[in-house]
Amino acid sequence: MTKDKSELLRSLTIDRSAGKAERPGRRWVPIAITAAVCVVVAFAAFGAYEFSRQDAPKETASQSTPQPAAQPQTPPQQQAAANNKAAGSLAASGYVVARRKATVAAEITGKVVEVFIDEGMTVTEGQVVARLDSVLAEKDYELSRSRVETADAAIAAITADLEDATRIMTRIQTLSQKNFATEADLTKAQARVGVLSAQLRQAQSQFETAKIDAKRSGSMLEKHQIKAPFSGVVIDRSAQPGEMISPMSVGGYTRTGICTIVDMDSIEIEVDVNEAFIGRVVPGGPVNAVLDAYPDWTIPASVIAIVPTANREKATVKVRIRFEKKDPRILPDMAVKVNFMREARANGTAEATAAN
């Protein structure tokens, strides 16, 4: 029984010499299998890539072949107009400007007493927008008016004396013919008439001078009321009551303007077009304008004129564009983008409409 157990234990032992002899061969088997699998996968991927490259043009050609059959549904004229529209437009950017824009100021130096306007207010031509202190001007006007009245009264007095002197001279002439008056009396009467006539002319000249002076004083008094030069909208109010204002800058706190007025009817677009493409812009040509503030709103417009000068630094030419329809949403200095549409596009559209 002991012998059987010894044989059983011997059978369970591991033969290390045999394992060492077989290990070098088994180690290279998994490596060879892995390399073979990688080579097969690489060839399969390369074959799929080449197959897709060769079949792609064929599939594109097969897909694009049926399309010409659907093209005859669109008339050739309309398709040509669409092509011109896509390829014939010229884009440019610029700003909304006002042709009539003025800073209203006084013609004299004075202190602002009242300001009758504010931003956003609409004014009419000749409307008073502000008033200056006019106490001294009123006094000067009253003084000039009194001089006119004085000169007028002097004319009346001299005229009365002249009429009396003329009657006396006529009577003396009659008496002199009958030898009832001496020659000295006649000469004295004639001299008096001459002096009064000269005094009358002098008084009349002084009267005219006084009237001119009164008119000048009245004009100076009117200049103390600052009026709007044209109808428009006030976009800026510069002066306040109590400030000094002058037609020229004299330093300190003296202002040169009361407000800024813009004529909204004179609003237009100014854009700079590259001089290489200015030949595609024609006066009167159609334009589509889009304000940056309203990107979904296309405004119809047209070319007013091409300014006949170029900017050497930017190599551009300025183009003026009018809005076909005014709108209160369009404000000065807004940024805008425009597309100049070629006249060929419009002609093609007209021909297509006539053909239909």
mmCIF file of C-alpha atoms in Angstrom:
data_model
loop_
_atom_site.group_PDB
_atom_site.id
_atom_site.type_symbol
_atom_site.label_atom_id
_atom_site.label_comp_id
_atom_site.label_asym_id
_atom_site.label_seq_id
_atom_site.Cartn_x
_atom_site.Cartn_y
_atom_site.Cartn_z
ATOM 1 C CA MET A 1 0.000 0.000 0.000
ATOM 2 C CA THR A 2 2.878 2.346 0.728
ATOM 3 C CA LYS A 3 4.292 1.525 -2.652
ATOM 4 C CA ASP A 4 1.007 2.440 -4.315
ATOM 5 C CA LYS A 5 0.975 5.835 -2.584
ATOM 6 C CA SER A 6 4.539 6.528 -3.699
ATOM 7 C CA GLU A 7 3.694 5.741 -7.297
ATOM 8 C CA LEU A 8 0.588 7.914 -7.060
ATOM 9 C CA LEU A 9 2.576 10.883 -5.751
ATOM 10 C CA ARG A 10 5.231 10.389 -8.425
ATOM 11 C CA SER A 11 2.582 10.523 -11.108
ATOM 12 C CA LEU A 12 1.360 13.857 -9.835
ATOM 13 C CA THR A 13 4.757 15.598 -10.087
ATOM 14 C CA ILE A 14 5.496 18.030 -13.018
ATOM 15 C CA ASP A 15 8.291 17.195 -15.397
ATOM 16 C CA ARG A 16 10.215 20.481 -15.628
ATOM 17 C CA SER A 17 12.652 19.322 -18.221
ATOM 18 C CA ALA A 18 9.899 18.644 -20.744
ATOM 19 C CA GLY A 19 8.286 22.083 -20.165
ATOM 20 C CA LYS A 20 11.587 23.821 -20.762
ATOM 21 C CA ALA A 21 12.034 22.012 -24.031
ATOM 22 C CA GLU A 22 8.599 22.983 -25.409
ATOM 23 C CA ARG A 23 8.407 26.671 -24.210
ATOM 24 C CA PRO A 24 10.477 28.369 -27.002
ATOM 25 C CA GLY A 25 8.255 27.011 -29.731
ATOM 26 C CA ARG A 26 4.978 27.939 -28.067
ATOM 27 C CA ARG A 27 6.047 31.570 -27.475
ATOM 28 C CA TRP A 28 6.184 32.487 -31.210
ATOM 29 C CA VAL A 29 2.807 31.016 -32.137
ATOM 30 C CA PRO A 30 0.563 33.857 -30.753
ATOM 31 C CA ILE A 31 2.822 36.518 -32.274
ATOM 32 C CA ALA A 32 2.594 34.989 -35.734
ATOM 33 C CA ILE A 33 -1.202 34.706 -35.497
ATOM 34 C CA THR A 34 -1.556 38.397 -34.439
ATOM 35 C CA ALA A 35 0.653 39.630 -37.291
ATOM 36 C CA ALA A 36 -1.340 37.633 -39.815
ATOM 37 C CA VAL A 37 -4.632 39.099 -38.551
ATOM 38 C CA CYS A 38 -3.251 42.682 -38.786
ATOM 39 C CA VAL A 39 -2.093 42.142 -42.365
ATOM 40 C CA VAL A 40 -5.518 40.793 -43.368
ATOM 41 C CA VAL A 41 -7.330 43.739 -41.744
ATOM 42 C CA ALA A 42 -5.007 46.267 -43.452
ATOM 43 C CA PHE A 43 -5.573 44.734 -46.889
ATOM 44 C CA ALA A 44 -9.329 44.724 -46.306
ATOM 45 C CA ALA A 45 -9.371 48.428 -45.324
ATOM 46 C CA PHE A 46 -7.232 49.419 -48.323
ATOM 47 C CA GLY A 47 -9.502 47.480 -50.679
ATOM 48 C CA ALA A 48 -12.638 49.155 -49.269
ATOM 49 C CA TYR A 49 -11.065 52.621 -49.648
ATOM 50 C CA GLU A 50 -10.100 52.025 -53.293
ATOM 51 C CA PHE A 51 -13.546 50.601 -54.026
ATOM 52 C CA SER A 52 -15.278 53.708 -52.580
ATOM 53 C CA ARG A 53 -13.036 56.048 -54.637
ATOM 54 C CA GLN A 54 -13.846 54.268 -57.858
ATOM 55 C CA ASP A 55 -17.587 54.081 -57.227
ATOM 56 C CA ALA A 56 -18.110 57.698 -56.013
ATOM 57 C CA PRO A 57 -17.886 59.410 -59.470
ATOM 58 C CA LYS A 58 -20.174 56.768 -60.926
ATOM 59 C CA GLU A 59 -22.782 57.371 -58.228
ATOM 60 C CA THR A 60 -22.506 61.166 -58.658
ATOM 61 C CA ALA A 61 -22.921 60.861 -62.391
ATOM 62 C CA SER A 62 -25.875 58.530 -61.982
ATOM 63 C CA GLN A 63 -27.506 60.923 -59.516
ATOM 64 C CA SER A 64 -26.914 64.061 -61.649
ATOM 65 C CA THR A 65 -28.104 62.469 -64.893
ATOM 66 C CA PRO A 66 -31.849 62.744 -64.183
ATOM 67 C CA GLN A 67 -31.605 66.488 -63.285
ATOM 68 C CA PRO A 68 -31.531 67.902 -66.858
ATOM 69 C CA ALA A 69 -34.950 66.333 -67.398
ATOM 70 C CA ALA A 70 -36.422 68.702 -64.751
ATOM 71 C CA GLN A 71 -34.728 71.882 -66.121
ATOM 72 C CA PRO A 72 -37.099 72.465 -69.075
ATOM 73 C CA GLN A 73 -39.836 73.225 -66.532
ATOM 74 C CA THR A 74 -38.222 76.694 -65.963
ATOM 75 C CA PRO A 75 -38.357 79.105 -68.942
ATOM 76 C CA PRO A 76 -34.903 80.056 -70.285
ATOM 77 C CA GLN A 77 -35.618 83.792 -69.854
ATOM 78 C CA GLN A 78 -36.417 83.459 -66.175
ATOM 79 C CA GLN A 79 -33.360 81.289 -65.590
ATOM 80 C CA ALA A 80 -31.150 83.869 -67.356
ATOM 81 C CA ALA A 81 -32.650 86.644 -65.248
ATOM 82 C CA ALA A 82 -31.992 84.617 -62.110
ATOM 83 C CA ASN A 83 -28.392 84.051 -63.163
ATOM 84 C CA ASN A 84 -27.928 87.769 -63.817
ATOM 85 C CA LYS A 85 -29.450 88.573 -60.455
ATOM 86 C CA ALA A 86 -27.087 86.189 -58.662
ATOM 87 C CA ALA A 87 -23.952 87.235 -60.539
ATOM 88 C CA GLY A 88 -24.692 90.892 -61.436
ATOM 89 C CA SER A 89 -25.093 92.570 -58.062
ATOM 90 C CA LEU A 90 -22.392 94.700 -56.457
ATOM 91 C CA ALA A 91 -22.315 95.059 -52.677
ATOM 92 C CA ALA A 92 -21.080 98.101 -50.765
ATOM 93 C CA SER A 93 -21.480 99.619 -47.332
ATOM 94 C CA GLY A 94 -21.930 103.186 -46.126
ATOM 95 C CA TYR A 95 -24.010 105.455 -43.949
ATOM 96 C CA VAL A 96 -27.273 107.369 -44.024
ATOM 97 C CA VAL A 97 -26.576 111.109 -44.317
ATOM 98 C CA ALA A 98 -28.670 114.282 -44.497
ATOM 99 C CA ARG A 99 -27.956 116.774 -47.270
ATOM 100 C CA ARG A 100 -29.507 119.593 -45.218
ATOM 101 C CA LYS A 101 -28.117 119.711 -41.698
ATOM 102 C CA ALA A 102 -27.345 122.929 -39.856
ATOM 103 C CA THR A 103 -26.200 124.074 -36.447
ATOM 104 C CA VAL A 104 -28.372 127.074 -35.651
ATOM 105 C CA ALA A 105 -26.463 129.935 -34.023
ATOM 106 C CA ALA A 106 -26.909 133.627 -33.341
ATOM 107 C CA GLU A 107 -25.393 136.337 -35.525
ATOM 108 C CA ILE A 108 -24.511 138.429 -32.487
ATOM 109 C CA THR A 109 -23.033 137.854 -29.071
ATOM 110 C CA GLY A 110 -25.524 137.763 -26.228
ATOM 111 C CA LYS A 111 -26.941 135.910 -23.261
ATOM 112 C CA VAL A 112 -29.543 133.206 -23.851
ATOM 113 C CA VAL A 113 -32.810 134.058 -22.114
ATOM 114 C CA GLU A 114 -35.159 131.377 -23.432
ATOM 115 C CA VAL A 115 -34.864 128.155 -25.438
ATOM 116 C CA PHE A 116 -38.097 126.940 -27.023
ATOM 117 C CA ILE A 117 -36.968 123.617 -28.511
ATOM 118 C CA ASP A 118 -35.781 120.187 -27.394
ATOM 119 C CA GLU A 119 -34.380 117.029 -28.997
ATOM 120 C CA GLY A 120 -36.845 115.263 -31.259
ATOM 121 C CA MET A 121 -39.047 118.326 -31.771
ATOM 122 C CA THR A 122 -40.185 119.216 -35.290
ATOM 123 C CA VAL A 123 -39.725 122.860 -36.279
ATOM 124 C CA THR A 124 -40.834 124.882 -39.295
ATOM 125 C CA GLU A 125 -38.909 127.426 -41.315
ATOM 126 C CA GLY A 126 -38.763 130.761 -39.493
ATOM 127 C CA GLN A 127 -39.864 129.372 -36.136
ATOM 128 C CA VAL A 128 -38.178 131.009 -33.122
ATOM 129 C CA VAL A 129 -36.009 128.435 -31.354
ATOM 130 C CA ALA A 130 -34.349 130.712 -28.775
ATOM 131 C CA ARG A 131 -34.229 134.336 -27.583
ATOM 132 C CA LEU A 132 -31.305 136.443 -26.392
ATOM 133 C CA ASP A 133 -31.266 139.306 -23.915
ATOM 134 C CA SER A 134 -32.467 142.299 -25.971
ATOM 135 C CA VAL A 135 -32.800 145.155 -23.449
ATOM 136 C CA LEU A 136 -30.093 147.322 -25.010
ATOM 137 C CA ALA A 137 -31.234 146.507 -28.525
ATOM 138 C CA GLU A 138 -34.765 147.595 -27.677
ATOM 139 C CA LYS A 139 -33.461 150.898 -26.295
ATOM 140 C CA ASP A 140 -31.418 151.515 -29.426
ATOM 141 C CA TYR A 141 -34.442 150.805 -31.571
ATOM 142 C CA GLU A 142 -36.587 153.230 -29.601
ATOM 143 C CA LEU A 143 -33.888 155.900 -29.886
ATOM 144 C CA SER A 144 -33.666 155.457 -33.645
ATOM 145 C CA ARG A 145 -37.417 155.650 -33.945
ATOM 146 C CA SER A 146 -37.439 158.940 -32.028
ATOM 147 C CA ARG A 147 -34.796 160.320 -34.399
ATOM 148 C CA VAL A 148 -37.031 159.455 -37.298
ATOM 149 C CA GLU A 149 -39.910 161.322 -35.709
ATOM 150 C CA THR A 150 -37.670 164.321 -34.992
ATOM 151 C CA ALA A 151 -36.463 164.470 -38.564
ATOM 152 C CA ASP A 152 -40.027 164.198 -39.802
ATOM 153 C CA ALA A 153 -41.113 167.109 -37.572
ATOM 154 C CA ALA A 154 -38.184 169.215 -38.790
ATOM 155 C CA ILE A 155 -39.259 168.628 -42.379
ATOM 156 C CA ALA A 156 -42.774 169.761 -41.553
ATOM 157 C CA ALA A 157 -41.531 172.957 -39.841
ATOM 158 C CA ILE A 158 -39.138 173.876 -42.637
ATOM 159 C CA THR A 159 -41.787 173.142 -45.229
ATOM 160 C CA ALA A 160 -44.167 175.560 -43.503
ATOM 161 C CA ASP A 161 -41.492 178.295 -43.338
ATOM 162 C CA LEU A 162 -40.629 177.724 -46.970
ATOM 163 C CA GLU A 163 -44.225 178.069 -48.053
ATOM 164 C CA ASP A 164 -44.514 181.350 -46.090
ATOM 165 C CA ALA A 165 -41.245 182.645 -47.526
ATOM 166 C CA THR A 166 -42.378 181.740 -51.032
ATOM 167 C CA ARG A 167 -45.606 183.697 -50.594
ATOM 168 C CA ILE A 168 -43.697 186.737 -49.275
ATOM 169 C CA MET A 169 -41.277 186.578 -52.193
ATOM 170 C CA THR A 170 -44.137 186.398 -54.679
ATOM 171 C CA ARG A 171 -45.845 189.420 -53.090
ATOM 172 C CA ILE A 172 -42.613 191.417 -53.077
ATOM 173 C CA GLN A 173 -42.049 190.572 -56.734
ATOM 174 C CA THR A 174 -45.543 191.952 -57.525
ATOM 175 C CA LEU A 175 -44.894 195.126 -55.526
ATOM 176 C CA SER A 176 -41.482 195.499 -57.095
ATOM 177 C CA GLN A 177 -43.029 195.486 -60.569
ATOM 178 C CA LYS A 178 -45.300 198.387 -59.441
ATOM 179 C CA ASN A 179 -42.366 200.156 -57.788
ATOM 180 C CA PHE A 180 -43.840 199.685 -54.317
ATOM 181 C CA ALA A 181 -40.919 197.494 -53.114
ATOM 182 C CA THR A 182 -37.224 197.980 -53.370
ATOM 183 C CA GLU A 183 -34.777 195.647 -55.029
ATOM 184 C CA ALA A 184 -33.220 194.881 -51.638
ATOM 185 C CA ASP A 185 -36.503 193.591 -50.243
ATOM 186 C CA LEU A 186 -36.900 191.290 -53.267
ATOM 187 C CA THR A 187 -33.328 189.982 -52.928
ATOM 188 C CA LYS A 188 -33.820 189.340 -49.223
ATOM 189 C CA ALA A 189 -37.023 187.395 -49.840
ATOM 190 C CA GLN A 190 -35.405 185.309 -52.550
ATOM 191 C CA ALA A 191 -32.443 184.531 -50.287
ATOM 192 C CA ARG A 192 -34.759 183.392 -47.509
ATOM 193 C CA VAL A 193 -36.575 181.055 -49.886
ATOM 194 C CA GLY A 194 -33.247 179.608 -51.015
ATOM 195 C CA VAL A 195 -32.043 179.011 -47.446
ATOM 196 C CA LEU A 196 -35.278 177.316 -46.433
ATOM 197 C CA SER A 197 -35.154 175.123 -49.532
ATOM 198 C CA ALA A 198 -31.642 173.993 -48.579
ATOM 199 C CA GLN A 199 -32.730 173.370 -45.003
ATOM 200 C CA LEU A 200 -35.646 171.286 -46.299
ATOM 201 C CA ARG A 201 -33.344 169.118 -48.363
ATOM 202 C CA GLN A 202 -31.059 168.686 -45.369
ATOM 203 C CA ALA A 203 -33.981 167.710 -43.145
ATOM 204 C CA GLN A 204 -35.217 165.245 -45.738
ATOM 205 C CA SER A 205 -31.732 163.671 -45.926
ATOM 206 C CA GLN A 206 -31.591 163.435 -42.141
ATOM 207 C CA PHE A 207 -35.024 161.833 -42.196
ATOM 208 C CA GLU A 208 -33.857 159.170 -44.654
ATOM 209 C CA THR A 209 -30.760 158.548 -42.546
ATOM 210 C CA ALA A 210 -32.869 158.210 -39.409
ATOM 211 C CA LYS A 211 -35.129 155.700 -41.171
ATOM 212 C CA ILE A 212 -32.127 153.643 -42.273
ATOM 213 C CA ASP A 213 -30.746 153.717 -38.752
ATOM 214 C CA ALA A 214 -34.125 152.682 -37.351
ATOM 215 C CA LYS A 215 -34.314 149.816 -39.840
ATOM 216 C CA ARG A 216 -30.839 148.713 -38.847
ATOM 217 C CA SER A 217 -31.756 148.847 -35.161
ATOM 218 C CA GLY A 218 -34.866 146.810 -35.912
ATOM 219 C CA SER A 219 -32.769 144.191 -37.700
ATOM 220 C CA MET A 220 -30.394 143.995 -34.747
ATOM 221 C CA LEU A 221 -33.354 143.573 -32.444
ATOM 222 C CA GLU A 222 -34.686 140.720 -34.605
ATOM 223 C CA LYS A 223 -31.305 138.984 -34.407
ATOM 224 C CA HIS A 224 -31.914 138.509 -30.714
ATOM 225 C CA GLN A 225 -34.592 136.005 -31.770
ATOM 226 C CA ILE A 226 -32.894 132.946 -33.275
ATOM 227 C CA LYS A 227 -35.044 131.279 -35.946
ATOM 228 C CA ALA A 228 -34.914 127.947 -37.744
ATOM 229 C CA PRO A 229 -33.433 128.294 -41.259
ATOM 230 C CA PHE A 230 -35.561 125.433 -42.634
ATOM 231 C CA SER A 231 -38.103 122.857 -41.560
ATOM 232 C CA GLY A 232 -36.740 119.768 -39.880
ATOM 233 C CA VAL A 233 -36.192 117.818 -36.680
ATOM 234 C CA VAL A 234 -34.011 118.945 -33.780
ATOM 235 C CA ILE A 235 -31.376 116.285 -33.084
ATOM 236 C CA ASP A 236 -29.238 118.210 -30.595
ATOM 237 C CA ARG A 237 -29.782 121.047 -28.119
ATOM 238 C CA SER A 238 -26.526 122.788 -27.240
ATOM 239 C CA ALA A 239 -27.340 125.910 -25.220
ATOM 240 C CA GLN A 240 -29.243 126.525 -22.011
ATOM 241 C CA PRO A 241 -30.813 129.711 -20.610
ATOM 242 C CA GLY A 242 -28.231 131.924 -18.940
ATOM 243 C CA GLU A 243 -25.310 130.912 -21.175
ATOM 244 C CA MET A 244 -23.424 133.311 -23.408
ATOM 245 C CA ILE A 245 -23.530 132.612 -27.122
ATOM 246 C CA SER A 246 -21.460 134.042 -29.947
ATOM 247 C CA PRO A 247 -21.192 133.504 -33.729
ATOM 248 C CA MET A 248 -17.491 132.747 -33.251
ATOM 249 C CA SER A 249 -15.553 130.883 -30.622
ATOM 250 C CA VAL A 250 -14.068 133.335 -28.117
ATOM 251 C CA GLY A 251 -12.947 130.820 -25.503
ATOM 252 C CA GLY A 252 -14.216 130.242 -22.013
ATOM 253 C CA TYR A 253 -17.801 129.093 -21.685
ATOM 254 C CA THR A 254 -19.162 130.917 -24.730
ATOM 255 C CA ARG A 255 -21.090 128.591 -27.063
ATOM 256 C CA THR A 256 -21.397 128.962 -30.812
ATOM 257 C CA GLY A 257 -24.714 127.168 -31.432
ATOM 258 C CA ILE A 258 -28.194 126.737 -30.035
ATOM 259 C CA CYS A 259 -29.244 123.465 -31.674
ATOM 260 C CA THR A 260 -28.755 121.210 -34.686
ATOM 261 C CA ILE A 261 -31.596 120.706 -37.173
ATOM 262 C CA VAL A 262 -31.839 117.992 -39.823
ATOM 263 C CA ASP A 263 -34.157 118.040 -42.821
ATOM 264 C CA MET A 264 -35.481 114.463 -42.891
ATOM 265 C CA ASP A 265 -36.654 114.881 -46.489
ATOM 266 C CA SER A 266 -33.025 115.264 -47.579
ATOM 267 C CA ILE A 267 -31.869 111.924 -46.152
ATOM 268 C CA GLU A 268 -29.906 109.717 -48.542
ATOM 269 C CA ILE A 269 -27.133 107.113 -48.577
ATOM 270 C CA GLU A 270 -23.452 107.648 -49.231
ATOM 271 C CA VAL A 271 -21.275 104.610 -49.950
ATOM 272 C CA ASP A 272 -17.694 104.110 -51.096
ATOM 273 C CA VAL A 273 -17.351 101.775 -54.071
ATOM 274 C CA ASN A 274 -14.028 100.282 -55.074
ATOM 275 C CA GLU A 275 -12.836 102.085 -58.192
ATOM 276 C CA ALA A 276 -12.243 98.730 -59.897
ATOM 277 C CA PHE A 277 -16.032 98.123 -59.903
ATOM 278 C CA ILE A 278 -17.346 101.671 -60.380
ATOM 279 C CA GLY A 279 -18.109 100.866 -64.013
ATOM 280 C CA ARG A 280 -20.930 98.612 -62.827
ATOM 281 C CA VAL A 281 -22.711 101.551 -61.155
ATOM 282 C CA VAL A 282 -24.932 103.737 -63.339
ATOM 283 C CA PRO A 283 -27.006 106.820 -62.337
ATOM 284 C CA GLY A 284 -30.633 105.860 -61.850
ATOM 285 C CA GLY A 285 -29.806 102.165 -61.439
ATOM 286 C CA PRO A 286 -31.842 100.106 -58.940
ATOM 287 C CA VAL A 287 -30.401 99.457 -55.497
ATOM 288 C CA ASN A 288 -31.476 97.322 -52.554
ATOM 289 C CA ALA A 289 -30.544 98.825 -49.184
ATOM 290 C CA VAL A 290 -30.525 97.041 -45.812
ATOM 291 C CA LEU A 291 -29.999 98.912 -42.559
ATOM 292 C CA ASP A 292 -27.886 97.217 -39.903
ATOM 293 C CA ALA A 293 -30.587 98.155 -37.404
ATOM 294 C CA TYR A 294 -33.262 96.302 -39.437
ATOM 295 C CA PRO A 295 -31.523 93.389 -41.216
ATOM 296 C CA ASP A 296 -34.818 91.828 -42.374
ATOM 297 C CA TRP A 297 -36.064 95.011 -44.078
ATOM 298 C CA THR A 298 -35.024 95.564 -47.702
ATOM 299 C CA ILE A 299 -35.504 99.180 -48.806
ATOM 300 C CA PRO A 300 -35.823 99.998 -52.518
ATOM 301 C CA ALA A 301 -33.487 102.760 -53.638
ATOM 302 C CA SER A 302 -31.761 104.126 -56.727
ATOM 303 C CA VAL A 303 -28.494 105.818 -57.619
ATOM 304 C CA ILE A 304 -28.587 109.629 -57.587
ATOM 305 C CA ALA A 305 -25.101 110.341 -58.870
ATOM 306 C CA ILE A 306 -21.505 109.205 -58.876
ATOM 307 C CA VAL A 307 -19.340 111.877 -57.273
ATOM 308 C CA PRO A 308 -16.715 112.732 -59.936
ATOM 309 C CA THR A 309 -13.665 112.258 -57.743
ATOM 310 C CA ALA A 310 -11.753 109.338 -56.286
ATOM 311 C CA ASN A 311 -10.103 108.795 -52.933
ATOM 312 C CA ARG A 312 -6.450 108.111 -53.598
ATOM 313 C CA GLU A 313 -5.789 106.563 -50.186
ATOM 314 C CA LYS A 314 -8.727 104.137 -50.209
ATOM 315 C CA ALA A 315 -9.029 103.719 -54.004
ATOM 316 C CA THR A 316 -12.782 104.281 -53.812
ATOM 317 C CA VAL A 317 -15.395 106.504 -55.440
ATOM 318 C CA LYS A 318 -18.303 107.995 -53.508
ATOM 319 C CA VAL A 319 -21.834 107.187 -54.742
ATOM 320 C CA ARG A 320 -25.036 108.952 -53.660
ATOM 321 C CA ILE A 321 -28.216 106.874 -53.357
ATOM 322 C CA ARG A 322 -31.797 108.025 -52.758
ATOM 323 C CA PHE A 323 -34.530 106.205 -50.876
ATOM 324 C CA GLU A 324 -37.544 105.561 -53.080
ATOM 325 C CA LYS A 325 -39.792 105.891 -50.032
ATOM 326 C CA LYS A 326 -39.084 107.797 -46.829
ATOM 327 C CA ASP A 327 -39.679 106.130 -43.473
ATOM 328 C CA PRO A 328 -39.378 107.527 -39.913
ATOM 329 C CA ARG A 329 -37.244 104.523 -38.949
ATOM 330 C CA ILE A 330 -34.445 105.753 -41.206
ATOM 331 C CA LEU A 331 -32.197 108.018 -39.155
ATOM 332 C CA PRO A 332 -29.018 109.929 -39.996
ATOM 333 C CA ASP A 333 -25.640 108.225 -39.435
ATOM 334 C CA MET A 334 -27.166 104.712 -39.530
ATOM 335 C CA ALA A 335 -24.951 102.041 -41.074
ATOM 336 C CA VAL A 336 -26.347 100.512 -44.262
ATOM 337 C CA LYS A 337 -25.383 97.861 -46.807
ATOM 338 C CA VAL A 338 -26.455 98.185 -50.439
ATOM 339 C CA ASN A 339 -26.564 95.929 -53.496
ATOM 340 C CA PHE A 340 -26.316 97.578 -56.903
ATOM 341 C CA MET A 341 -28.512 95.615 -59.310
ATOM 342 C CA ARG A 342 -27.437 95.559 -62.959
ATOM 343 C CA GLU A 343 -29.856 96.881 -65.565
ATOM 344 C CA ALA A 344 -29.369 93.682 -67.577
ATOM 345 C CA ARG A 345 -31.145 91.823 -64.816
ATOM 346 C CA ALA A 346 -34.144 94.142 -65.021
ATOM 347 C CA ASN A 347 -34.250 93.841 -68.826
ATOM 348 C CA GLY A 348 -34.090 90.061 -68.603
ATOM 349 C CA THR A 349 -36.958 90.005 -66.143
ATOM 350 C CA ALA A 350 -39.071 92.205 -68.437
ATOM 351 C CA GLU A 351 -38.391 89.924 -71.415
ATOM 352 C CA ALA A 352 -39.317 86.872 -69.367
ATOM 353 C CA THR A 353 -42.598 88.515 -68.341
ATOM 354 C CA ALA A 354 -43.414 89.402 -71.946
ATOM 355 C CA ALA A 355 -42.654 85.843 -73.096
ATOM 356 C CA ASN A 356 -45.009 84.415 -70.493
#
